[in-house]
Amino acid sequence: MNQIYFSVNTFELIIAGILALLFVILILYLFIVYLRPYRERKTNPGGNLSESQPPVSVIVYAKNESVNLKENLPLLLNQDYPVYEVIVVNDGSTDESEDVLSQLETEYKNLYHTFIPQESRYLSRKKLALTVGIKAAKNDILLFIEPNCKPLTNWWIYRMVQSYNKPGTEVVLGYCAYRRVNGFLHKLASYDNLVTGLQYLSGAIRRRPFKGNGRNLSYCKELFFTNKGFSNSLKLHAGDDDLFINTCATCKNTQVEYSPESITEVEPVSRFSVWKEMKVSRAATQHHYRRGSLLPYRFEAFVYILYLLLSLFSVVAGIQGNLFLPVTGLSLFLVYYCIKGIVFRLSARMLQQPSVSNWLLFLDIILFFMNLYVRVYRIFRGKNDYTFRVQGKNR
């Protein structure tokens, strides 16, 4: 009986061999890419804060964010750091943002705010606003955060700028976690954020930076103007953070900072449509990345879906009475997800991100098809990624 169930032919050996090869590739991705930030943090825990305290300009872009400004700005303005300013650029808000900013300016002498005209057209308003804020900044070290984000500690500025003590540093990449709430959409968005964060942190650690996150990002004012600011991407609505970093960050001028004190936290996504537009916006800028920047991660996605399909095929093959393929496929599959669960649980804990390791299989599958949907969706609405069009054509 056992001989019948476990008899193996050449075709089944080939399938098992391919499964094993794909399994090894995915495991290597887990240990080499996704576990790298955790390993690096264990090896170099960060130590004490540096005595050097260069002046810093924190820049915040705001549009109809009165509630978030009222709640989160005091956390920025009360940082335990000697010399810094907070500049808020108000993008024609129609809510109470102006009143909130004016009131806070009377309480905090290191807060300044400005605005951009409502009638500005045919360019990215956010990039224009950030450029205005950068020009107004008194200091060379710039630190960026968004109104719906908050630092988790009063040492955020300290930690984010300590890497500037290393010679040649012009860019510091930080991490922004999602606040913990219930709901499957939040689990999906948090997991997507964690995967992306581990990818760009890992890439920068191995001296191949390719993107950053404007919710926790720092670079030098001189670097911004040396590279002519956002001039290469003004035609796109998005790209003020990831595309700019993809253009300007190098193996020599970029550092990462993800100590517990440096992490910021963002409000959770409330609606699927909002999260979808965020992903569509990111997909638009990824199209303009340096060639090869995302190739390793697209190859990983291809390997994963092939591995998933072959694992499913091996289970179906067991219906015919041969247990070799299903036992091999399921064993490798379970081992892979056990290892992945451990890797992502450790990484999530390190980055103050809610762990979703119990949902990994479902999240992986949904996220793969979501990313595929976004790529197809952009084919039909790609022109909306641009700031202006003439006769229906992008200019």
Tab-separated table of C-alpha atoms in Angstrom:
chain	number	residue	atom	x	y	z
A	1	MET	CA	0.000	0.000	0.000
A	2	ASN	CA	2.751	2.474	0.940
A	3	GLN	CA	4.642	1.638	-2.225
A	4	ILE	CA	1.579	2.622	-4.289
A	5	TYR	CA	0.948	5.867	-2.484
A	6	PHE	CA	4.571	7.002	-2.543
A	7	SER	CA	5.675	5.711	-5.934
A	8	VAL	CA	7.404	8.537	-7.776
A	9	ASN	CA	7.836	9.117	-11.479
A	10	THR	CA	10.170	11.504	-13.282
A	11	PHE	CA	7.550	14.224	-13.703
A	12	GLU	CA	6.781	14.266	-9.975
A	13	LEU	CA	10.474	14.455	-9.141
A	14	ILE	CA	10.817	17.456	-11.441
A	15	ILE	CA	7.854	19.199	-9.798
A	16	ALA	CA	9.225	18.440	-6.322
A	17	GLY	CA	12.628	19.759	-7.377
A	18	ILE	CA	11.119	23.006	-8.672
A	19	LEU	CA	9.114	23.377	-5.456
A	20	ALA	CA	12.265	22.920	-3.395
A	21	LEU	CA	14.141	25.473	-5.518
A	22	LEU	CA	11.362	28.070	-5.167
A	23	PHE	CA	11.199	27.350	-1.441
A	24	VAL	CA	14.930	28.026	-1.059
A	25	ILE	CA	14.660	31.303	-3.030
A	26	LEU	CA	11.810	32.559	-0.840
A	27	ILE	CA	13.619	31.576	2.345
A	28	LEU	CA	16.690	33.461	1.151
A	29	TYR	CA	14.516	36.555	0.613
A	30	LEU	CA	13.243	36.255	4.182
A	31	PHE	CA	16.705	36.049	5.722
A	32	ILE	CA	18.644	38.314	3.353
A	33	VAL	CA	16.051	41.058	2.746
A	34	TYR	CA	13.305	41.077	5.364
A	35	LEU	CA	15.340	40.047	8.397
A	36	ARG	CA	18.271	42.366	7.561
A	37	PRO	CA	16.958	45.408	9.519
A	38	TYR	CA	16.386	43.202	12.585
A	39	ARG	CA	19.853	41.659	12.338
A	40	GLU	CA	21.424	45.078	11.863
A	41	ARG	CA	19.593	46.478	14.895
A	42	LYS	CA	20.757	43.551	17.039
A	43	THR	CA	24.339	44.029	15.847
A	44	ASN	CA	24.296	47.839	16.142
A	45	PRO	CA	21.629	48.789	18.700
A	46	GLY	CA	22.334	52.513	18.310
A	47	GLY	CA	23.823	53.269	21.700
A	48	ASN	CA	23.624	56.623	23.436
A	49	LEU	CA	22.467	59.808	21.787
A	50	SER	CA	25.163	61.862	20.131
A	51	GLU	CA	26.300	65.062	21.812
A	52	SER	CA	26.179	66.870	18.464
A	53	GLN	CA	22.918	68.810	18.087
A	54	PRO	CA	22.759	70.533	14.695
A	55	PRO	CA	19.801	72.890	14.164
A	56	VAL	CA	16.852	71.289	12.359
A	57	SER	CA	13.852	72.489	10.350
A	58	VAL	CA	10.769	70.251	10.566
A	59	ILE	CA	8.463	70.754	7.567
A	60	VAL	CA	4.790	69.786	7.514
A	61	TYR	CA	2.460	69.983	4.508
A	62	ALA	CA	-1.179	70.466	5.505
A	63	LYS	CA	-4.464	70.699	3.642
A	64	ASN	CA	-7.695	70.719	5.671
A	65	GLU	CA	-5.935	69.059	8.602
A	66	SER	CA	-7.136	71.249	11.477
A	67	VAL	CA	-7.996	68.296	13.736
A	68	ASN	CA	-4.655	66.552	13.186
A	69	LEU	CA	-2.717	69.808	13.500
A	70	LYS	CA	-4.361	70.579	16.822
A	71	GLU	CA	-3.619	67.099	18.157
A	72	ASN	CA	-0.166	66.367	16.725
A	73	LEU	CA	1.628	69.721	16.341
A	74	PRO	CA	2.191	70.122	20.119
A	75	LEU	CA	4.035	66.764	20.043
A	76	LEU	CA	6.369	68.185	17.399
A	77	LEU	CA	6.757	71.511	19.162
A	78	ASN	CA	7.665	69.942	22.511
A	79	GLN	CA	10.487	67.735	21.306
A	80	ASP	CA	13.478	67.451	23.634
A	81	TYR	CA	15.886	69.118	21.232
A	82	PRO	CA	17.703	72.425	21.711
A	83	VAL	CA	17.461	74.275	18.388
A	84	TYR	CA	14.750	73.516	15.840
A	85	GLU	CA	11.820	75.096	14.066
A	86	VAL	CA	8.551	73.689	12.745
A	87	ILE	CA	7.290	75.088	9.446
A	88	VAL	CA	3.730	74.284	8.377
A	89	VAL	CA	2.752	75.040	4.789
A	90	ASN	CA	-1.014	75.472	4.549
A	91	ASP	CA	-2.311	74.471	1.124
A	92	GLY	CA	-5.422	76.620	0.809
A	93	SER	CA	-7.280	74.871	3.619
A	94	THR	CA	-10.971	75.661	3.928
A	95	ASP	CA	-11.354	74.304	7.468
A	96	GLU	CA	-10.064	75.845	10.710
A	97	SER	CA	-6.382	75.139	9.982
A	98	GLU	CA	-5.443	78.817	9.773
A	99	ASP	CA	-7.019	79.555	13.154
A	100	VAL	CA	-5.328	76.539	14.759
A	101	LEU	CA	-1.926	77.558	13.386
A	102	SER	CA	-2.318	81.185	14.433
A	103	GLN	CA	-3.292	80.136	17.960
A	104	LEU	CA	-0.364	77.723	18.277
A	105	GLU	CA	2.048	80.380	16.983
A	106	THR	CA	1.198	82.529	19.977
A	107	GLU	CA	2.141	79.659	22.296
A	108	TYR	CA	5.236	78.327	20.543
A	109	LYS	CA	7.999	80.605	19.307
A	110	ASN	CA	9.535	77.852	17.130
A	111	LEU	CA	6.386	77.460	14.985
A	112	TYR	CA	6.001	79.252	11.657
A	113	HIS	CA	3.428	78.799	8.970
A	114	THR	CA	2.976	79.960	5.416
A	115	PHE	CA	0.686	79.104	2.519
A	116	ILE	CA	0.454	78.666	-1.227
A	117	PRO	CA	-2.220	80.413	-3.310
A	118	GLN	CA	-5.383	78.471	-4.006
A	119	GLU	CA	-5.232	79.423	-7.693
A	120	SER	CA	-1.878	77.684	-8.342
A	121	ARG	CA	-2.393	75.192	-11.169
A	122	TYR	CA	-0.615	72.821	-13.538
A	123	LEU	CA	1.881	71.513	-11.026
A	124	SER	CA	1.913	69.328	-7.948
A	125	ARG	CA	0.568	71.495	-5.148
A	126	LYS	CA	2.240	69.391	-2.485
A	127	LYS	CA	5.639	69.705	-4.167
A	128	LEU	CA	5.119	73.441	-4.536
A	129	ALA	CA	4.181	73.683	-0.856
A	130	LEU	CA	7.193	71.653	0.265
A	131	THR	CA	9.470	73.784	-1.911
A	132	VAL	CA	8.079	76.921	-0.257
A	133	GLY	CA	8.685	75.356	3.157
A	134	ILE	CA	12.225	74.295	2.256
A	135	LYS	CA	13.079	77.783	0.991
A	136	ALA	CA	11.730	79.254	4.220
A	137	ALA	CA	13.758	76.849	6.375
A	138	LYS	CA	16.600	78.490	8.302
A	139	ASN	CA	18.548	75.259	8.762
A	140	ASP	CA	20.276	72.865	6.380
A	141	ILE	CA	18.955	69.674	7.988
A	142	LEU	CA	15.319	69.139	7.003
A	143	LEU	CA	12.953	66.679	8.653
A	144	PHE	CA	9.591	65.788	7.127
A	145	ILE	CA	6.415	64.470	8.696
A	146	GLU	CA	2.702	64.670	7.806
A	147	PRO	CA	-0.132	66.147	9.917
A	148	ASN	CA	-1.810	62.775	10.553
A	149	CYS	CA	1.457	61.386	11.972
A	150	LYS	CA	3.054	61.815	15.358
A	151	PRO	CA	6.416	60.883	16.871
A	152	LEU	CA	6.174	58.173	19.514
A	153	THR	CA	8.690	59.880	21.805
A	154	ASN	CA	10.183	63.309	22.550
A	155	TRP	CA	13.505	62.048	21.211
A	156	TRP	CA	12.355	61.748	17.592
A	157	ILE	CA	14.406	64.649	16.238
A	158	TYR	CA	17.496	63.520	18.171
A	159	ARG	CA	17.390	60.039	16.713
A	160	MET	CA	16.514	61.052	13.164
A	161	VAL	CA	19.404	63.501	12.827
A	162	GLN	CA	22.132	61.687	14.775
A	163	SER	CA	23.310	59.962	11.576
A	164	TYR	CA	24.428	63.328	10.197
A	165	ASN	CA	27.479	62.929	12.413
A	166	LYS	CA	28.691	60.320	9.928
A	167	PRO	CA	30.751	61.968	7.157
A	168	GLY	CA	28.959	62.380	3.839
A	169	THR	CA	25.430	61.841	5.182
A	170	GLU	CA	22.784	63.805	3.267
A	171	VAL	CA	19.727	61.522	3.561
A	172	VAL	CA	18.235	59.681	6.552
A	173	LEU	CA	15.372	57.231	6.018
A	174	GLY	CA	12.983	56.619	8.908
A	175	TYR	CA	9.972	54.378	9.446
A	176	CYS	CA	6.320	55.223	10.090
A	177	ALA	CA	4.083	52.572	11.671
A	178	TYR	CA	0.310	52.286	11.489
A	179	ARG	CA	-1.575	52.816	14.725
A	180	ARG	CA	-3.121	49.610	16.033
A	181	VAL	CA	-6.884	49.312	15.429
A	182	ASN	CA	-9.244	46.447	14.688
A	183	GLY	CA	-10.447	45.520	11.202
A	184	PHE	CA	-9.204	43.517	8.234
A	185	LEU	CA	-8.505	46.594	6.091
A	186	HIS	CA	-6.159	47.868	8.773
A	187	LYS	CA	-4.379	44.506	8.910
A	188	LEU	CA	-3.928	44.570	5.145
A	189	ALA	CA	-2.698	48.178	5.032
A	190	SER	CA	-0.382	47.615	8.017
A	191	TYR	CA	1.115	44.511	6.440
A	192	ASP	CA	1.605	46.311	3.130
A	193	ASN	CA	3.297	49.152	4.999
A	194	LEU	CA	5.536	46.712	6.893
A	195	VAL	CA	6.600	44.862	3.731
A	196	THR	CA	7.398	48.113	1.924
A	197	GLY	CA	9.216	49.516	4.938
A	198	LEU	CA	11.410	46.446	5.353
A	199	GLN	CA	12.242	46.545	1.660
A	200	TYR	CA	13.453	50.145	1.554
A	201	LEU	CA	15.209	49.938	4.927
A	202	SER	CA	16.950	46.738	3.881
A	203	GLY	CA	17.904	48.247	0.524
A	204	ALA	CA	19.470	51.277	2.209
A	205	ILE	CA	21.341	49.121	4.738
A	206	ARG	CA	22.983	47.180	1.901
A	207	ARG	CA	23.860	50.503	0.242
A	208	ARG	CA	21.195	50.374	-2.450
A	209	PRO	CA	18.594	52.960	-1.352
A	210	PHE	CA	15.631	53.301	-3.682
A	211	LYS	CA	12.829	55.095	-1.815
A	212	GLY	CA	11.771	56.868	1.358
A	213	ASN	CA	8.571	57.742	3.198
A	214	GLY	CA	7.569	61.384	3.650
A	215	ARG	CA	5.957	60.532	6.980
A	216	ASN	CA	9.431	60.164	8.467
A	217	LEU	CA	12.230	61.398	6.247
A	218	SER	CA	15.209	63.726	6.447
A	219	TYR	CA	17.614	65.216	3.939
A	220	CYS	CA	19.791	68.280	3.538
A	221	LYS	CA	18.549	71.539	2.093
A	222	GLU	CA	21.716	71.784	0.013
A	223	LEU	CA	21.019	68.351	-1.520
A	224	PHE	CA	17.527	69.496	-2.474
A	225	PHE	CA	18.702	72.572	-4.368
A	226	THR	CA	21.771	70.889	-5.843
A	227	ASN	CA	19.408	68.404	-7.499
A	228	LYS	CA	17.014	71.200	-8.559
A	229	GLY	CA	14.349	70.128	-6.111
A	230	PHE	CA	11.351	68.359	-7.611
A	231	SER	CA	11.966	69.700	-11.119
A	232	ASN	CA	12.265	66.210	-12.613
A	233	SER	CA	8.868	65.109	-11.307
A	234	LEU	CA	6.703	68.236	-11.262
A	235	LYS	CA	4.438	66.698	-13.895
A	236	LEU	CA	3.424	64.013	-11.360
A	237	HIS	CA	1.104	64.652	-8.439
A	238	ALA	CA	3.085	62.264	-6.220
A	239	GLY	CA	6.772	61.510	-5.816
A	240	ASP	CA	7.803	64.202	-3.331
A	241	ASP	CA	9.350	61.527	-1.118
A	242	ASP	CA	9.969	58.183	-2.837
A	243	LEU	CA	10.837	59.496	-6.307
A	244	PHE	CA	13.042	62.276	-4.937
A	245	ILE	CA	14.952	59.761	-2.798
A	246	ASN	CA	15.197	57.349	-5.720
A	247	THR	CA	16.875	60.125	-7.688
A	248	CYS	CA	19.154	61.608	-5.019
A	249	ALA	CA	19.993	58.831	-2.558
A	250	THR	CA	23.259	56.989	-3.124
A	251	CYS	CA	25.272	54.281	-1.418
A	252	LYS	CA	27.485	56.964	0.160
A	253	ASN	CA	25.058	59.672	1.291
A	254	THR	CA	22.205	57.632	2.824
A	255	GLN	CA	21.682	56.287	6.346
A	256	VAL	CA	18.731	54.561	8.015
A	257	GLU	CA	17.288	55.177	11.467
A	258	TYR	CA	14.622	52.941	12.982
A	259	SER	CA	15.417	52.915	16.675
A	260	PRO	CA	12.266	52.914	18.865
A	261	GLU	CA	12.660	56.651	19.583
A	262	SER	CA	12.818	57.553	15.884
A	263	ILE	CA	9.606	55.880	14.724
A	264	THR	CA	6.486	57.872	13.912
A	265	GLU	CA	2.905	56.629	13.896
A	266	VAL	CA	0.167	57.388	11.374
A	267	GLU	CA	-3.589	57.234	11.728
A	268	PRO	CA	-5.075	54.052	10.207
A	269	VAL	CA	-6.705	53.990	6.792
A	270	SER	CA	-10.453	54.371	7.223
A	271	ARG	CA	-11.718	53.413	3.754
A	272	PHE	CA	-10.596	50.980	1.080
A	273	SER	CA	-10.908	53.673	-1.610
A	274	VAL	CA	-8.385	55.859	0.247
A	275	TRP	CA	-5.882	53.018	0.547
A	276	LYS	CA	-6.369	52.099	-3.110
A	277	GLU	CA	-5.628	55.657	-4.228
A	278	MET	CA	-2.505	55.662	-2.074
A	279	LYS	CA	-1.284	52.511	-3.804
A	280	VAL	CA	-2.182	53.842	-7.252
A	281	SER	CA	-0.247	57.015	-6.492
A	282	ARG	CA	2.805	54.986	-5.433
A	283	ALA	CA	2.552	52.837	-8.558
A	284	ALA	CA	2.645	56.007	-10.662
A	285	THR	CA	5.956	57.105	-9.183
A	286	GLN	CA	7.480	53.612	-9.239
A	287	HIS	CA	7.191	53.726	-13.019
A	288	HIS	CA	9.845	56.494	-12.939
A	289	TYR	CA	12.317	54.833	-10.556
A	290	ARG	CA	15.854	54.130	-11.640
A	291	ARG	CA	15.971	51.054	-13.833
A	292	GLY	CA	16.248	47.889	-11.788
A	293	SER	CA	15.253	49.481	-8.463
A	294	LEU	CA	12.258	47.181	-7.984
A	295	LEU	CA	13.453	44.198	-10.013
A	296	PRO	CA	14.385	42.044	-6.961
A	297	TYR	CA	10.936	42.508	-5.420
A	298	ARG	CA	9.067	41.859	-8.651
A	299	PHE	CA	11.107	38.695	-9.085
A	300	GLU	CA	10.130	37.705	-5.534
A	301	ALA	CA	6.434	38.237	-6.361
A	302	PHE	CA	6.802	36.077	-9.477
A	303	VAL	CA	8.533	33.301	-7.513
A	304	TYR	CA	5.875	33.443	-4.790
A	305	ILE	CA	2.888	33.094	-7.111
A	306	LEU	CA	4.612	30.264	-8.981
A	307	TYR	CA	5.374	28.568	-5.665
A	308	LEU	CA	1.755	28.985	-4.558
A	309	LEU	CA	0.409	27.488	-7.785
A	310	LEU	CA	2.803	24.528	-7.696
A	311	SER	CA	1.958	23.889	-4.048
A	312	LEU	CA	-1.724	23.833	-4.959
A	313	PHE	CA	-0.970	21.507	-7.868
A	314	SER	CA	0.893	19.131	-5.556
A	315	VAL	CA	-2.169	18.902	-3.286
A	316	VAL	CA	-4.477	18.232	-6.252
A	317	ALA	CA	-2.096	15.487	-7.385
A	318	GLY	CA	-2.747	13.730	-4.072
A	319	ILE	CA	-6.369	13.170	-5.078
A	320	GLN	CA	-5.125	10.517	-7.499
A	321	GLY	CA	-3.674	8.523	-4.607
A	322	ASN	CA	-0.006	9.484	-4.759
A	323	LEU	CA	1.043	11.133	-1.487
A	324	PHE	CA	4.591	12.075	-2.444
A	325	LEU	CA	3.796	15.449	-4.007
A	326	PRO	CA	1.181	16.658	-1.491
A	327	VAL	CA	3.328	15.641	1.489
A	328	THR	CA	6.370	17.380	-0.038
A	329	GLY	CA	4.421	20.471	-1.084
A	330	LEU	CA	2.523	20.927	2.180
A	331	SER	CA	5.594	20.289	4.313
A	332	LEU	CA	7.625	22.930	2.498
A	333	PHE	CA	4.660	25.321	2.535
A	334	LEU	CA	4.163	25.005	6.289
A	335	VAL	CA	7.871	25.416	6.989
A	336	TYR	CA	7.986	28.528	4.785
A	337	TYR	CA	5.085	30.210	6.577
A	338	CYS	CA	6.377	29.259	10.001
A	339	ILE	CA	9.705	30.915	9.205
A	340	LYS	CA	7.994	33.907	7.590
A	341	GLY	CA	5.730	34.315	10.616
A	342	ILE	CA	8.739	34.463	12.928
A	343	VAL	CA	10.640	36.903	10.690
A	344	PHE	CA	7.717	39.298	10.350
A	345	ARG	CA	6.749	39.068	14.007
A	346	LEU	CA	10.281	40.041	15.060
A	347	SER	CA	10.419	42.837	12.479
A	348	ALA	CA	6.982	44.190	13.362
A	349	ARG	CA	7.838	44.292	17.060
A	350	MET	CA	11.087	46.124	16.305
A	351	LEU	CA	9.284	48.731	14.176
A	352	GLN	CA	6.400	49.264	16.622
A	353	GLN	CA	4.050	47.853	13.987
A	354	PRO	CA	1.071	45.619	14.917
A	355	SER	CA	1.936	42.014	14.067
A	356	VAL	CA	-0.287	40.179	11.573
A	357	SER	CA	1.681	36.922	11.433
A	358	ASN	CA	-1.459	34.808	11.991
A	359	TRP	CA	-2.959	36.218	8.796
A	360	LEU	CA	0.119	36.026	6.559
A	361	LEU	CA	-1.194	33.558	3.976
A	362	PHE	CA	-4.439	35.462	3.374
A	363	LEU	CA	-2.693	38.830	3.362
A	364	ASP	CA	-0.026	37.631	0.919
A	365	ILE	CA	-2.610	36.355	-1.554
A	366	ILE	CA	-4.870	39.418	-1.294
A	367	LEU	CA	-1.918	41.812	-1.526
A	368	PHE	CA	-0.566	40.068	-4.625
A	369	PHE	CA	-3.876	40.438	-6.454
A	370	MET	CA	-4.314	43.976	-5.137
A	371	ASN	CA	-0.944	44.967	-6.586
A	372	LEU	CA	-1.884	43.311	-9.865
A	373	TYR	CA	-5.200	45.173	-9.888
A	374	VAL	CA	-3.424	48.491	-9.278
A	375	ARG	CA	-1.104	47.905	-12.245
A	376	VAL	CA	-4.077	47.154	-14.531
A	377	TYR	CA	-6.117	50.020	-13.084
A	378	ARG	CA	-3.365	52.497	-13.921
A	379	ILE	CA	-3.577	51.539	-17.593
A	380	PHE	CA	-7.014	53.143	-17.704
A	381	ARG	CA	-6.440	56.093	-15.385
A	382	GLY	CA	-2.702	56.674	-15.721
A	383	LYS	CA	-3.238	60.137	-17.232
A	384	ASN	CA	-4.734	61.269	-13.906
A	385	ASP	CA	-1.331	60.803	-12.285
A	386	TYR	CA	-0.126	63.909	-14.114
A	387	THR	CA	-0.671	67.499	-13.071
A	388	PHE	CA	-1.865	68.721	-16.466
A	389	ARG	CA	-2.857	67.443	-19.898
A	390	VAL	CA	-3.374	69.040	-23.295
A	391	GLN	CA	-6.015	67.594	-25.595
A	392	GLY	CA	-6.169	64.450	-23.505
A	393	LYS	CA	-2.435	63.788	-23.752
A	394	ASN	CA	0.112	64.003	-20.984
A	395	ARG	CA	2.564	66.822	-21.345
